[in-house]
Amino acid sequence: MILRHLFSPPNNTRLSHLCGPMDAHLRTIETALQVKIAHRHEQFKVDGTKANAKRGMEMLQAMYEMAARPIEPAMVQLMLAGDADMDATDGPSLKTKRSDLKPRTLNQATYLDQIASHDITFGIGPAGTGKTYLAVAMAVDALQRSAVQRIVLTRPAVEAGERLGFLPGDLNQKIDPYLRPLYDALYDLMGFEQVQKAFERQTIEVAPLAFMRGRTLNTAFVILDEAQNTTPEQMKMFLTRIGFGSKAVVTGDVSQIDLPKTQLSGLVEAERVLRRVPGIAMCHMTSQDVVRHPLVARIVDAYDAQGRSSRMADNLAADAHADADADAATETDKVVARPRARKKAL
């Protein structure tokens, strides 16, 4: 299907910002939507399947409206990742440094609503879906509105397949590398100086997961990141720390578990055990919710497909092995039965 559009009145500055340097923005849209875009001055043509061509033309029209200033490549990718049906007013209004912060997909909007309405929320999904960032945004919003008195950040100290050995420094310095994604989100949402002051006033606290036993966290917003690397015992211990007036958000990706192969993930078990418990919300995200580079969503889909193929092959191998064992048992029974039949004949 071919769609054509004439931007009128023509504005060379807007057209330049729309296309990007060397038509980089157009190439990004072409790659993401599998369409072909041609243009001559203010005349644009989009060629592709009906749905993709329509989406591509809508993207161009939306970008032209905001092209009074240069458009960052990240903004193009975010617009591609966002759901076309999402309204800009969907989702709660958050009080953070980022005035443009809003959910980009329906699942993200649901995730924010569940955090607002539940005391414990699980955000489960692949990398790049905004699980941690949105959780930190809700925590900052709650702190700014004085809904809670402090933010508590925690994460299991598990390396991603590498043994880094003992790290230097005091307790906070040792676990800083593991909590860096949470710090990055805080700096982006509050600003460096406000974050440092919050640490000095202890309104933001870093609490190693291993040292949380015995504590009761009242009027706090608690975030457990990378929860797929907790053990079932650690997960139970964390969830039972929640006190009055507190909220807890547990985020993780069950496809990136760094525990030993024989160790069950606490997030996997919690998802199974707690899914029907009132007051606990489970939000599952998919590759459609990825708001990073468009390739990230394709990478996630490729690995998911490989995982399904591996599980199917394992199941087929297990079935074949079980059938072979059953056939062997049947043959053994026949061999044993023959001497008994001879004895009866004698």
mmCIF file of C-alpha atoms in Angstrom:
data_model
loop_
_atom_site.group_PDB
_atom_site.id
_atom_site.type_symbol
_atom_site.label_atom_id
_atom_site.label_comp_id
_atom_site.label_asym_id
_atom_site.label_seq_id
_atom_site.Cartn_x
_atom_site.Cartn_y
_atom_site.Cartn_z
ATOM 1 C CA MET A 1 0.000 0.000 0.000
ATOM 2 C CA ILE A 2 1.294 3.468 -0.885
ATOM 3 C CA LEU A 3 0.313 6.550 1.120
ATOM 4 C CA ARG A 4 1.158 10.101 0.075
ATOM 5 C CA HIS A 5 1.107 13.328 2.056
ATOM 6 C CA LEU A 6 1.888 16.963 1.274
ATOM 7 C CA PHE A 7 3.063 19.028 4.255
ATOM 8 C CA SER A 8 1.525 22.468 3.850
ATOM 9 C CA PRO A 9 2.516 25.191 4.214
ATOM 10 C CA PRO A 10 6.068 23.976 3.468
ATOM 11 C CA ASN A 11 8.665 24.820 6.078
ATOM 12 C CA ASN A 12 12.245 23.914 5.234
ATOM 13 C CA THR A 13 13.375 24.030 8.860
ATOM 14 C CA ARG A 14 10.652 21.623 9.992
ATOM 15 C CA LEU A 15 11.287 19.342 7.024
ATOM 16 C CA SER A 16 14.988 19.239 7.848
ATOM 17 C CA HIS A 17 14.311 18.383 11.487
ATOM 18 C CA LEU A 18 11.710 15.801 10.421
ATOM 19 C CA CYS A 19 14.130 13.926 8.169
ATOM 20 C CA GLY A 20 17.137 14.248 10.484
ATOM 21 C CA PRO A 21 20.805 14.402 9.458
ATOM 22 C CA MET A 22 21.232 12.548 6.161
ATOM 23 C CA ASP A 23 17.596 11.351 6.477
ATOM 24 C CA ALA A 24 18.575 9.359 9.590
ATOM 25 C CA HIS A 25 15.095 9.621 11.160
ATOM 26 C CA LEU A 26 13.446 8.326 7.985
ATOM 27 C CA ARG A 27 15.851 5.374 7.840
ATOM 28 C CA THR A 28 15.045 4.561 11.481
ATOM 29 C CA ILE A 29 11.315 4.507 10.727
ATOM 30 C CA GLU A 30 11.889 2.385 7.613
ATOM 31 C CA THR A 31 13.878 -0.219 9.543
ATOM 32 C CA ALA A 32 11.459 -0.385 12.464
ATOM 33 C CA LEU A 33 8.239 -0.561 10.426
ATOM 34 C CA GLN A 34 9.562 -2.395 7.354
ATOM 35 C CA VAL A 35 8.411 0.345 4.956
ATOM 36 C CA LYS A 36 9.992 2.503 2.259
ATOM 37 C CA ILE A 37 9.862 6.305 2.584
ATOM 38 C CA ALA A 38 10.558 8.618 -0.346
ATOM 39 C CA HIS A 39 10.292 12.391 -0.335
ATOM 40 C CA ARG A 40 10.805 15.346 -2.624
ATOM 41 C CA HIS A 41 10.701 18.640 -0.790
ATOM 42 C CA GLU A 42 7.371 18.654 1.155
ATOM 43 C CA GLN A 43 5.931 15.628 -0.689
ATOM 44 C CA PHE A 44 6.299 12.301 1.173
ATOM 45 C CA LYS A 45 5.434 8.759 0.098
ATOM 46 C CA VAL A 46 5.275 5.701 2.380
ATOM 47 C CA ASP A 47 5.201 2.229 0.814
ATOM 48 C CA GLY A 48 4.484 -0.913 2.840
ATOM 49 C CA THR A 49 1.748 -3.090 4.263
ATOM 50 C CA LYS A 50 -1.493 -1.277 5.062
ATOM 51 C CA ALA A 51 -0.972 -1.177 8.834
ATOM 52 C CA ASN A 52 2.733 -0.293 8.683
ATOM 53 C CA ALA A 53 2.290 2.348 5.973
ATOM 54 C CA LYS A 54 -0.481 3.976 8.004
ATOM 55 C CA ARG A 55 1.651 3.899 11.153
ATOM 56 C CA GLY A 56 4.623 5.347 9.257
ATOM 57 C CA MET A 57 2.560 8.218 7.879
ATOM 58 C CA GLU A 58 1.150 8.948 11.339
ATOM 59 C CA MET A 59 4.713 9.017 12.669
ATOM 60 C CA LEU A 60 5.772 11.533 10.026
ATOM 61 C CA GLN A 61 2.786 13.789 10.731
ATOM 62 C CA ALA A 62 3.368 13.651 14.500
ATOM 63 C CA MET A 63 7.079 14.386 14.080
ATOM 64 C CA TYR A 64 6.368 17.320 11.730
ATOM 65 C CA GLU A 65 4.227 18.908 14.453
ATOM 66 C CA MET A 66 7.153 18.769 16.899
ATOM 67 C CA ALA A 67 9.857 19.641 14.337
ATOM 68 C CA ALA A 68 10.153 23.320 15.274
ATOM 69 C CA ARG A 69 13.342 22.193 17.027
ATOM 70 C CA PRO A 70 15.723 19.337 16.160
ATOM 71 C CA ILE A 71 14.345 15.891 17.040
ATOM 72 C CA GLU A 72 16.650 13.620 19.005
ATOM 73 C CA PRO A 73 17.127 10.030 17.717
ATOM 74 C CA ALA A 74 16.024 8.747 21.123
ATOM 75 C CA MET A 75 12.680 10.519 20.703
ATOM 76 C CA VAL A 76 12.118 8.784 17.357
ATOM 77 C CA GLN A 77 12.824 5.416 18.940
ATOM 78 C CA LEU A 78 10.509 6.169 21.853
ATOM 79 C CA MET A 79 7.720 7.130 19.461
ATOM 80 C CA LEU A 80 8.252 3.881 17.556
ATOM 81 C CA ALA A 81 8.209 1.875 20.778
ATOM 82 C CA GLY A 82 5.077 3.612 22.075
ATOM 83 C CA ASP A 83 1.616 2.232 21.419
ATOM 84 C CA ALA A 84 -0.105 4.202 18.654
ATOM 85 C CA ASP A 85 -3.358 4.092 20.579
ATOM 86 C CA MET A 86 -1.860 5.483 23.796
ATOM 87 C CA ASP A 87 -3.191 8.878 24.765
ATOM 88 C CA ALA A 88 -0.755 11.366 26.220
ATOM 89 C CA THR A 89 -2.980 11.786 29.276
ATOM 90 C CA ASP A 90 -3.091 8.066 30.109
ATOM 91 C CA GLY A 91 -1.412 7.042 33.348
ATOM 92 C CA PRO A 92 -0.911 9.013 36.571
ATOM 93 C CA SER A 93 0.725 12.429 36.593
ATOM 94 C CA LEU A 94 4.041 12.087 38.442
ATOM 95 C CA LYS A 95 5.825 14.839 40.349
ATOM 96 C CA THR A 96 9.434 14.469 39.173
ATOM 97 C CA LYS A 97 12.105 16.533 37.438
ATOM 98 C CA ARG A 98 11.050 14.980 34.124
ATOM 99 C CA SER A 99 7.938 16.881 33.068
ATOM 100 C CA ASP A 100 7.590 14.711 29.954
ATOM 101 C CA LEU A 101 7.491 11.441 31.892
ATOM 102 C CA LYS A 102 4.529 9.308 30.907
ATOM 103 C CA PRO A 103 3.830 5.658 30.076
ATOM 104 C CA ARG A 104 4.716 4.748 26.509
ATOM 105 C CA THR A 105 2.638 1.568 26.256
ATOM 106 C CA LEU A 106 -0.618 0.235 27.666
ATOM 107 C CA ASN A 107 1.240 -2.252 29.875
ATOM 108 C CA GLN A 108 3.356 0.556 31.318
ATOM 109 C CA ALA A 109 0.201 2.535 32.107
ATOM 110 C CA THR A 110 -1.284 -0.552 33.775
ATOM 111 C CA TYR A 111 1.957 -1.024 35.733
ATOM 112 C CA LEU A 112 1.807 2.527 37.122
ATOM 113 C CA ASP A 113 -1.880 2.162 38.007
ATOM 114 C CA GLN A 114 -1.183 -1.097 39.837
ATOM 115 C CA ILE A 115 1.668 0.459 41.833
ATOM 116 C CA ALA A 116 -0.639 3.322 42.813
ATOM 117 C CA SER A 117 -3.480 1.020 43.897
ATOM 118 C CA HIS A 118 -1.605 -1.924 45.473
ATOM 119 C CA ASP A 119 0.821 -2.173 48.374
ATOM 120 C CA ILE A 120 2.946 -4.829 46.639
ATOM 121 C CA THR A 121 3.447 -4.914 42.878
ATOM 122 C CA PHE A 122 5.519 -7.281 40.756
ATOM 123 C CA GLY A 123 6.867 -5.928 37.454
ATOM 124 C CA ILE A 124 8.049 -8.869 35.363
ATOM 125 C CA GLY A 125 9.352 -8.529 31.829
ATOM 126 C CA PRO A 126 12.390 -8.317 29.540
ATOM 127 C CA ALA A 127 15.100 -5.687 29.600
ATOM 128 C CA GLY A 128 14.206 -2.206 28.392
ATOM 129 C CA THR A 129 10.529 -2.219 29.341
ATOM 130 C CA GLY A 130 10.919 0.491 31.989
ATOM 131 C CA LYS A 131 10.193 -1.708 35.015
ATOM 132 C CA THR A 132 12.881 -0.198 37.243
ATOM 133 C CA TYR A 133 12.717 3.356 35.902
ATOM 134 C CA LEU A 134 8.949 3.653 36.359
ATOM 135 C CA ALA A 135 9.166 2.123 39.841
ATOM 136 C CA VAL A 136 11.773 4.722 40.837
ATOM 137 C CA ALA A 137 9.599 7.461 39.293
ATOM 138 C CA MET A 138 6.645 6.368 41.442
ATOM 139 C CA ALA A 139 8.915 6.302 44.503
ATOM 140 C CA VAL A 140 10.206 9.829 43.825
ATOM 141 C CA ASP A 141 6.646 11.050 43.276
ATOM 142 C CA ALA A 142 5.518 9.518 46.589
ATOM 143 C CA LEU A 143 8.479 11.110 48.417
ATOM 144 C CA GLN A 144 7.851 14.542 46.855
ATOM 145 C CA ARG A 145 4.167 14.372 47.873
ATOM 146 C CA SER A 146 5.158 13.234 51.410
ATOM 147 C CA ALA A 147 3.154 10.039 50.925
ATOM 148 C CA VAL A 148 6.201 8.189 52.286
ATOM 149 C CA GLN A 149 9.094 9.289 54.460
ATOM 150 C CA ARG A 150 11.899 7.493 52.635
ATOM 151 C CA ILE A 151 12.876 5.424 49.649
ATOM 152 C CA VAL A 152 14.653 2.123 50.242
ATOM 153 C CA LEU A 153 16.567 0.542 47.349
ATOM 154 C CA THR A 154 17.793 -3.036 47.424
ATOM 155 C CA ARG A 155 19.131 -5.613 45.029
ATOM 156 C CA PRO A 156 20.762 -9.049 45.361
ATOM 157 C CA ALA A 157 24.556 -8.903 44.945
ATOM 158 C CA VAL A 158 24.825 -11.490 42.176
ATOM 159 C CA GLU A 159 27.265 -11.059 39.282
ATOM 160 C CA ALA A 160 26.065 -11.658 35.731
ATOM 161 C CA GLY A 161 28.144 -14.768 35.081
ATOM 162 C CA GLU A 162 31.439 -13.274 36.321
ATOM 163 C CA ARG A 163 33.317 -13.570 39.593
ATOM 164 C CA LEU A 164 34.530 -10.098 40.543
ATOM 165 C CA GLY A 165 35.907 -11.091 43.942
ATOM 166 C CA PHE A 166 35.905 -8.806 46.979
ATOM 167 C CA LEU A 167 35.225 -5.150 46.227
ATOM 168 C CA PRO A 168 37.025 -2.336 48.109
ATOM 169 C CA GLY A 169 35.462 0.310 50.327
ATOM 170 C CA ASP A 170 32.724 0.451 52.944
ATOM 171 C CA LEU A 171 29.340 -1.252 52.648
ATOM 172 C CA ASN A 172 27.782 1.385 50.370
ATOM 173 C CA GLN A 173 30.819 1.422 48.086
ATOM 174 C CA LYS A 174 30.782 -2.364 47.805
ATOM 175 C CA ILE A 175 27.184 -2.523 46.609
ATOM 176 C CA ASP A 176 27.249 0.682 44.523
ATOM 177 C CA PRO A 177 28.071 -1.181 41.272
ATOM 178 C CA TYR A 178 25.028 -3.425 41.726
ATOM 179 C CA LEU A 179 22.684 -0.464 42.375
ATOM 180 C CA ARG A 180 23.995 1.774 39.597
ATOM 181 C CA PRO A 181 20.817 1.475 37.437
ATOM 182 C CA LEU A 182 18.741 2.695 40.394
ATOM 183 C CA TYR A 183 21.118 5.614 40.986
ATOM 184 C CA ASP A 184 20.976 6.573 37.307
ATOM 185 C CA ALA A 185 17.181 6.699 37.462
ATOM 186 C CA LEU A 186 17.271 8.798 40.659
ATOM 187 C CA TYR A 187 19.717 11.309 39.160
ATOM 188 C CA ASP A 188 17.546 11.615 36.057
ATOM 189 C CA LEU A 189 14.321 12.109 38.041
ATOM 190 C CA MET A 190 15.581 14.264 40.933
ATOM 191 C CA GLY A 191 18.888 15.798 39.904
ATOM 192 C CA PHE A 192 22.332 15.027 41.329
ATOM 193 C CA GLU A 193 22.272 17.591 44.142
ATOM 194 C CA GLN A 194 18.831 16.601 45.432
ATOM 195 C CA VAL A 195 19.815 12.935 45.448
ATOM 196 C CA GLN A 196 22.984 13.681 47.424
ATOM 197 C CA LYS A 197 21.017 15.749 49.964
ATOM 198 C CA ALA A 198 18.438 12.955 50.248
ATOM 199 C CA PHE A 199 21.222 10.473 51.031
ATOM 200 C CA GLU A 200 22.622 12.828 53.672
ATOM 201 C CA ARG A 201 19.179 13.194 55.285
ATOM 202 C CA GLN A 202 18.692 9.410 54.898
ATOM 203 C CA THR A 203 15.419 9.895 53.056
ATOM 204 C CA ILE A 204 16.958 7.636 50.391
ATOM 205 C CA GLU A 205 18.554 4.500 51.770
ATOM 206 C CA VAL A 206 20.535 1.689 50.216
ATOM 207 C CA ALA A 207 19.804 -1.541 52.058
ATOM 208 C CA PRO A 208 21.636 -4.716 50.991
ATOM 209 C CA LEU A 209 19.118 -7.521 50.650
ATOM 210 C CA ALA A 210 21.214 -9.859 52.782
ATOM 211 C CA PHE A 211 21.061 -7.390 55.717
ATOM 212 C CA MET A 212 17.313 -6.677 55.727
ATOM 213 C CA ARG A 213 16.281 -9.563 57.974
ATOM 214 C CA GLY A 214 14.609 -8.413 61.183
ATOM 215 C CA ARG A 215 13.704 -4.934 59.909
ATOM 216 C CA THR A 216 10.205 -3.462 59.613
ATOM 217 C CA LEU A 217 9.909 -0.764 56.946
ATOM 218 C CA ASN A 218 7.096 1.672 57.813
ATOM 219 C CA THR A 219 6.015 4.607 55.588
ATOM 220 C CA ALA A 220 8.637 3.673 53.025
ATOM 221 C CA PHE A 221 8.679 3.023 49.280
ATOM 222 C CA VAL A 222 10.808 -0.107 48.836
ATOM 223 C CA ILE A 223 12.152 -1.298 45.481
ATOM 224 C CA LEU A 224 13.694 -4.732 44.975
ATOM 225 C CA ASP A 225 15.459 -4.768 41.619
ATOM 226 C CA GLU A 226 16.795 -7.826 39.725
ATOM 227 C CA ALA A 227 14.528 -10.017 41.843
ATOM 228 C CA GLN A 228 15.069 -12.996 39.542
ATOM 229 C CA ASN A 229 18.412 -13.463 41.325
ATOM 230 C CA THR A 230 16.867 -13.870 44.775
ATOM 231 C CA THR A 231 16.374 -17.253 46.400
ATOM 232 C CA PRO A 232 12.870 -18.217 47.622
ATOM 233 C CA GLU A 233 14.051 -17.614 51.199
ATOM 234 C CA GLN A 234 15.315 -14.115 50.349
ATOM 235 C CA MET A 235 12.089 -13.259 48.520
ATOM 236 C CA LYS A 236 9.939 -14.340 51.481
ATOM 237 C CA MET A 237 12.184 -12.411 53.856
ATOM 238 C CA PHE A 238 11.927 -9.244 51.742
ATOM 239 C CA LEU A 239 8.148 -9.356 51.306
ATOM 240 C CA THR A 240 7.633 -9.783 55.057
ATOM 241 C CA ARG A 241 9.620 -6.583 55.821
ATOM 242 C CA ILE A 242 6.757 -4.372 54.610
ATOM 243 C CA GLY A 243 5.234 -2.271 57.408
ATOM 244 C CA PHE A 244 2.330 0.174 57.740
ATOM 245 C CA GLY A 245 2.015 2.886 55.109
ATOM 246 C CA SER A 246 4.611 1.281 52.865
ATOM 247 C CA LYS A 247 4.675 0.207 49.237
ATOM 248 C CA ALA A 248 6.932 -2.393 47.670
ATOM 249 C CA VAL A 249 7.763 -2.918 44.002
ATOM 250 C CA VAL A 250 9.568 -6.065 42.892
ATOM 251 C CA THR A 251 11.104 -6.004 39.404
ATOM 252 C CA GLY A 252 12.839 -8.740 37.471
ATOM 253 C CA ASP A 253 13.344 -10.628 34.230
ATOM 254 C CA VAL A 254 12.879 -14.389 34.542
ATOM 255 C CA SER A 255 14.825 -14.918 31.300
ATOM 256 C CA GLN A 256 18.035 -13.516 32.837
ATOM 257 C CA ILE A 257 18.586 -15.570 35.984
ATOM 258 C CA ASP A 258 22.220 -15.616 37.161
ATOM 259 C CA LEU A 259 21.735 -18.124 39.987
ATOM 260 C CA PRO A 260 23.269 -21.628 39.833
ATOM 261 C CA LYS A 261 21.314 -23.976 37.574
ATOM 262 C CA THR A 262 20.091 -26.033 40.528
ATOM 263 C CA GLN A 263 18.834 -22.982 42.483
ATOM 264 C CA LEU A 264 15.160 -22.007 42.110
ATOM 265 C CA SER A 265 14.558 -18.282 41.557
ATOM 266 C CA GLY A 266 12.590 -16.539 44.280
ATOM 267 C CA LEU A 267 10.782 -14.444 41.657
ATOM 268 C CA VAL A 268 9.611 -17.520 39.745
ATOM 269 C CA GLU A 269 8.286 -19.117 42.928
ATOM 270 C CA ALA A 270 6.661 -15.882 44.157
ATOM 271 C CA GLU A 271 4.890 -15.466 40.819
ATOM 272 C CA ARG A 272 3.405 -18.946 41.209
ATOM 273 C CA VAL A 273 2.587 -18.785 44.926
ATOM 274 C CA LEU A 274 1.281 -15.197 45.224
ATOM 275 C CA ARG A 275 -0.617 -14.662 41.980
ATOM 276 C CA ARG A 276 -4.022 -15.110 43.650
ATOM 277 C CA VAL A 277 -3.244 -13.280 46.920
ATOM 278 C CA PRO A 278 -5.495 -10.178 47.315
ATOM 279 C CA GLY A 279 -3.597 -6.894 47.519
ATOM 280 C CA ILE A 280 -0.692 -8.091 45.359
ATOM 281 C CA ALA A 281 -0.526 -7.070 41.681
ATOM 282 C CA MET A 282 1.367 -8.893 38.940
ATOM 283 C CA CYS A 283 2.209 -6.916 35.798
ATOM 284 C CA HIS A 284 3.783 -8.813 32.902
ATOM 285 C CA MET A 285 5.494 -6.951 30.082
ATOM 286 C CA THR A 286 6.625 -8.200 26.676
ATOM 287 C CA SER A 287 8.949 -7.172 23.876
ATOM 288 C CA GLN A 288 6.162 -4.835 22.683
ATOM 289 C CA ASP A 289 6.860 -2.688 25.767
ATOM 290 C CA VAL A 290 10.597 -2.250 25.109
ATOM 291 C CA VAL A 291 11.457 1.462 24.913
ATOM 292 C CA ARG A 292 15.136 1.138 24.054
ATOM 293 C CA HIS A 293 16.652 0.758 20.597
ATOM 294 C CA PRO A 294 14.239 -1.119 18.263
ATOM 295 C CA LEU A 295 16.816 -3.911 17.956
ATOM 296 C CA VAL A 296 16.370 -4.725 21.659
ATOM 297 C CA ALA A 297 12.796 -5.903 21.066
ATOM 298 C CA ARG A 298 13.949 -8.116 18.200
ATOM 299 C CA ILE A 299 16.768 -9.541 20.324
ATOM 300 C CA VAL A 300 14.290 -10.366 23.100
ATOM 301 C CA ASP A 301 11.950 -12.071 20.617
ATOM 302 C CA ALA A 302 14.824 -14.067 19.104
ATOM 303 C CA TYR A 303 15.997 -15.358 22.471
ATOM 304 C CA ASP A 304 12.422 -16.146 23.525
ATOM 305 C CA ALA A 305 11.918 -18.149 20.325
ATOM 306 C CA GLN A 306 15.200 -19.996 20.938
ATOM 307 C CA GLY A 307 14.117 -20.722 24.518
ATOM 308 C CA ARG A 308 10.789 -22.133 23.338
ATOM 309 C CA SER A 309 12.558 -24.315 20.774
ATOM 310 C CA SER A 310 14.986 -25.606 23.404
ATOM 311 C CA ARG A 311 12.169 -26.404 25.827
ATOM 312 C CA MET A 312 10.236 -28.176 23.059
ATOM 313 C CA ALA A 313 13.320 -30.219 22.130
ATOM 314 C CA ASP A 314 13.894 -31.102 25.794
ATOM 315 C CA ASN A 315 10.265 -32.193 26.165
ATOM 316 C CA LEU A 316 10.457 -34.341 23.025
ATOM 317 C CA ALA A 317 13.703 -35.913 24.244
ATOM 318 C CA ALA A 318 12.151 -36.586 27.648
ATOM 319 C CA ASP A 319 9.076 -38.159 26.021
ATOM 320 C CA ALA A 320 11.271 -40.347 23.787
ATOM 321 C CA HIS A 321 13.340 -41.403 26.792
ATOM 322 C CA ALA A 322 10.175 -42.256 28.746
ATOM 323 C CA ASP A 323 8.826 -44.282 25.801
ATOM 324 C CA ALA A 324 12.128 -46.156 25.532
ATOM 325 C CA ASP A 325 12.049 -46.932 29.263
ATOM 326 C CA ALA A 326 8.457 -48.142 28.953
ATOM 327 C CA ASP A 327 9.352 -50.403 25.983
ATOM 328 C CA ALA A 328 12.337 -51.788 27.875
ATOM 329 C CA ALA A 329 10.174 -52.513 30.908
ATOM 330 C CA THR A 330 7.627 -54.289 28.712
ATOM 331 C CA GLU A 331 10.338 -56.470 27.136
ATOM 332 C CA THR A 332 11.681 -57.317 30.602
ATOM 333 C CA ASP A 333 8.210 -58.359 31.745
ATOM 334 C CA LYS A 334 7.874 -60.625 28.698
ATOM 335 C CA VAL A 335 11.252 -62.285 29.356
ATOM 336 C CA VAL A 336 10.329 -62.901 32.990
ATOM 337 C CA ALA A 337 6.895 -64.234 32.019
ATOM 338 C CA ARG A 338 8.274 -66.913 29.637
ATOM 339 C CA PRO A 339 10.005 -69.081 32.266
ATOM 340 C CA ARG A 340 6.873 -68.915 34.433
ATOM 341 C CA ALA A 341 4.769 -70.142 31.500
ATOM 342 C CA ARG A 342 7.180 -73.080 30.960
ATOM 343 C CA LYS A 343 6.993 -74.078 34.607
ATOM 344 C CA LYS A 344 3.207 -74.138 34.465
ATOM 345 C CA ALA A 345 3.351 -76.308 31.304
ATOM 346 C CA LEU A 346 5.626 -78.830 33.063
#
